[in-house]
Amino acid sequence: MGFLQLHQTDLMLILSGICAILVLFILVTKGLSTRRKSALIIMESSASLLLFFDRYAYIYRGDPSEIAWWMVRISNFCVYFFSLSVLFSFNIYLHDLYCNEFGGKRTSKRLIASHTLYLIGVILVIVSQFTGMYYTFDELNYYHRSYAFMLCYLIPFIVIMLQFSFVIQYNSKLSNSLRIPLILFSTMPVGATLAQIFMYGYSLTNITLVIDVVMLYIFTIIYRNRTLEMADKRELILLRNEQKTMRIIFEQTAEALANAIDAKDKYTHGHSTRVAEYSRKIAILSGLNERECDEVYFAALLHDVGKIGVPDNIINKEGRLTDDEFSEIKKHPVIGRQILSSINRSPYLSIGANFHHERFDGRGYPSGLKGNDIPSIARIIAVADAYDAMTSRRSYRDPLPQVKVREEIVKGMETQFDPSYARVMLSLIDNDTSYVMKETSEVKELAGKNSLTCREYRSVASEGILIQDHIVKIRLFSNPLGKDNSENSIPSFVLFDSLDCRIHDSEKRQKEMNYFEYGELSFDGDYNFPAMRNVVLNVLEEDSKKGTDVSSGICYEIEAVRVSDHLSIRIDNGLRILNFICALPDSTRYVYLALTGENCFLSGVQISKEENPVKGDFIPRIAEKISFIDAPAGDIPNVQIDGWMASYTEGVPLENSLELTFHSKSLPTANLIWHCPFVCIYSSEDGNVDGKDYQRFVLLRFDGENWNSDSSAENTIYVNKSYGFTTWDAWKELNKNGMDCTVSIVRKGNVITVFTENGGISIRCKTVIKSEVSKVYVALTGDQVALTGIKISST
């Protein structure tokens, strides 16, 4: 306490200055009600003046000079007056809380009583100046307590207790940032006053009161900031919800409009939505930000809005359009632009509608724009629109197989499509191994069902079941259709290959789908396989006691597997086992089994596939292996690649420079652009493709595409078509006839450059390997191609 007594006046000066500064802060503070702001200004001003005069009362006591005589009396009066003023302003503060925070409509009686006691206290302080009832001064100008001294503490004490009871009553409605200072304001001065009664000479009550005033300001500002922050958050949430609601309304309106457009054409149901989804995927993979991807999506969703202005009889015409009808259709981009141009805040909508039929080579409509002059949104939509058109059913055709669609996208690069966005579409196609990105059609027999009703032979047939080197197990029940047909009730398989996994009878569709039929096989053992090179049937009779009750249907258990150019089909009906071994005409075509039959109902169909492939000698060979590489070998053995990267040449080490020359010829079954040679650059511990620690840096196809297998390298490819290139059909024909190829490869450290030119397609690829690799290898591979006479020249 000696320290406090020694430095008491300095502490008073500091606190008085703080309160004066806080008055300035309060004046510029926003976000407080007028009443609460006034209360804080009165409170801080009173606190500042309270300690200011209390300090001078201590400084001039005991000084007999005339100025000291006046200063002591004025200072003590101000101390008592401003002490009450602090409580009065606190009362105003509580009244503001009562009205604004607690929802009070009438003034609290306790606060009215506090106001009244304040007025009484002020009057008694004034009276005390003339009567000496609170304090007196001796001839040395020293302050002394008088007979009514306790009364000057009693009135403030009662006021504080009334205020404290008010705070306690509404405690549950107060936040912590207000509850703490209000309780301290109502309790700390009481404790200080009690202490001061017994510790004469200290100004504990006043100092404590001023500290409470400072704390109240600080916590008020904290409360104000939190309130404003919460208000800002609520406003932000409301704004976000409003934006979300507006976006939902916009989306639903756009989707409703798109659906209305698609409803005009019975063959384009869902077209706009699918194009929008494909366009968004292209935009994402092209590195566009979220806002740009959304713009692409909505522009694509409404790209065909102009079809509203095209007559329904043209849109829904069966078959192909006449030139005049197509001229009417070509007006829909301009009509769409006119409709959407009124949406000023979303100009990208009219851009997508107006330019999505422009071609990269400038031969599109309506404006004949070329290359990058076509807005990027329209270039993206053009690719997505063409893809969906090819993968959807039309009045004059079924959806095209995915491989055909892919080939058309490749053919359209740099002519119909922007090559950069076309490559992204190709990547989406290649990753869509289950062909999900297409129009969903009605489910047919055994495509999601487990039964098939067959009356006339091949009147209905299931979709094809692909047979590869994993054993496929099929279990089914067969019942005759009617008692009279029990003897002629026979299930059958049709063996075929087709791009869409379906049987086709029309010559046109067979050509479009590259349809090839191996033959037919009945479950009674009869077969007709005109396309097979050889067929061997082994029949094993079983114990008749094990046979299935024919009256309840025959249960068939079938196992089928293919190894290279041989096929095995095992049919067990409980009475005998038929084991077919077929020598296929080649090892490149797929083999599908389609269930059909005559006068039978096939039910309970279950299809499963074993997890592990069979070994290469699982099927006994009944015909010589078909080879297209009987020509003389070069420095390394010839290689025949029957399917996508099904075989490789030996790995050739790449140290400085390397030149590979060879003869390439696509197999007789090849019919796609990428049925050509590939160059694979890689590293592995044993030098073999797919060997230990295998890393593929680049897979370069002679049709101009390149594939990265991982992030271990960065590739830059340049593809140019010279005068030697005419059309892709001519390119495929050149591969079928065979051509001599040269590949030049140069390695400088981790930078590898590959150059080759074949059939008018010039390819230069720069590969930068990102990590230190000591051994790099080159291997040739491809798809449905034979590579012979491979010569290696290295330096």
mmCIF file of C-alpha atoms in Angstrom, residues 253 257-258 261 264 302-310 331-351 353-354:
data_model
loop_
_atom_site.group_PDB
_atom_site.id
_atom_site.type_symbol
_atom_site.label_atom_id
_atom_site.label_comp_id
_atom_site.label_asym_id
_atom_site.label_seq_id
_atom_site.Cartn_x
_atom_site.Cartn_y
_atom_site.Cartn_z
ATOM 1 C CA THR A 253 -35.001 -21.447 -65.991
ATOM 2 C CA LEU A 257 -35.855 -23.550 -71.653
ATOM 3 C CA ALA A 258 -33.333 -26.144 -72.861
ATOM 4 C CA ILE A 261 -36.107 -26.698 -77.037
ATOM 5 C CA LYS A 264 -39.460 -29.876 -80.195
ATOM 6 C CA LEU A 302 -28.813 -22.743 -74.353
ATOM 7 C CA HIS A 303 -26.796 -23.148 -77.560
ATOM 8 C CA ASP A 304 -29.815 -24.444 -79.514
ATOM 9 C CA VAL A 305 -32.353 -21.914 -78.217
ATOM 10 C CA GLY A 306 -32.702 -20.566 -81.760
ATOM 11 C CA LYS A 307 -34.472 -23.782 -82.822
ATOM 12 C CA ILE A 308 -37.581 -22.214 -81.293
ATOM 13 C CA GLY A 309 -37.822 -20.253 -84.533
ATOM 14 C CA VAL A 310 -37.451 -23.303 -86.802
ATOM 15 C CA LYS A 331 -30.854 -19.884 -89.248
ATOM 16 C CA HIS A 332 -31.112 -21.096 -85.645
ATOM 17 C CA PRO A 333 -27.734 -19.658 -84.482
ATOM 18 C CA VAL A 334 -28.767 -16.133 -85.518
ATOM 19 C CA ILE A 335 -32.218 -16.571 -83.973
ATOM 20 C CA GLY A 336 -30.568 -17.801 -80.770
ATOM 21 C CA ARG A 337 -28.275 -14.767 -80.684
ATOM 22 C CA GLN A 338 -31.270 -12.442 -81.086
ATOM 23 C CA ILE A 339 -33.138 -14.167 -78.260
ATOM 24 C CA LEU A 340 -30.211 -14.225 -75.817
ATOM 25 C CA SER A 341 -28.631 -10.851 -76.642
ATOM 26 C CA SER A 342 -31.189 -9.135 -74.397
ATOM 27 C CA ILE A 343 -29.505 -10.775 -71.392
ATOM 28 C CA ASN A 344 -26.897 -8.034 -71.046
ATOM 29 C CA ARG A 345 -25.269 -9.389 -67.893
ATOM 30 C CA SER A 346 -24.488 -12.723 -69.561
ATOM 31 C CA PRO A 347 -23.196 -11.922 -73.073
ATOM 32 C CA TYR A 348 -21.535 -15.320 -73.294
ATOM 33 C CA LEU A 349 -24.976 -16.910 -73.774
ATOM 34 C CA SER A 350 -25.579 -15.214 -77.127
ATOM 35 C CA ILE A 351 -21.954 -15.876 -78.143
ATOM 36 C CA ALA A 353 -25.664 -19.687 -79.500
ATOM 37 C CA ASN A 354 -24.398 -17.619 -82.438
#
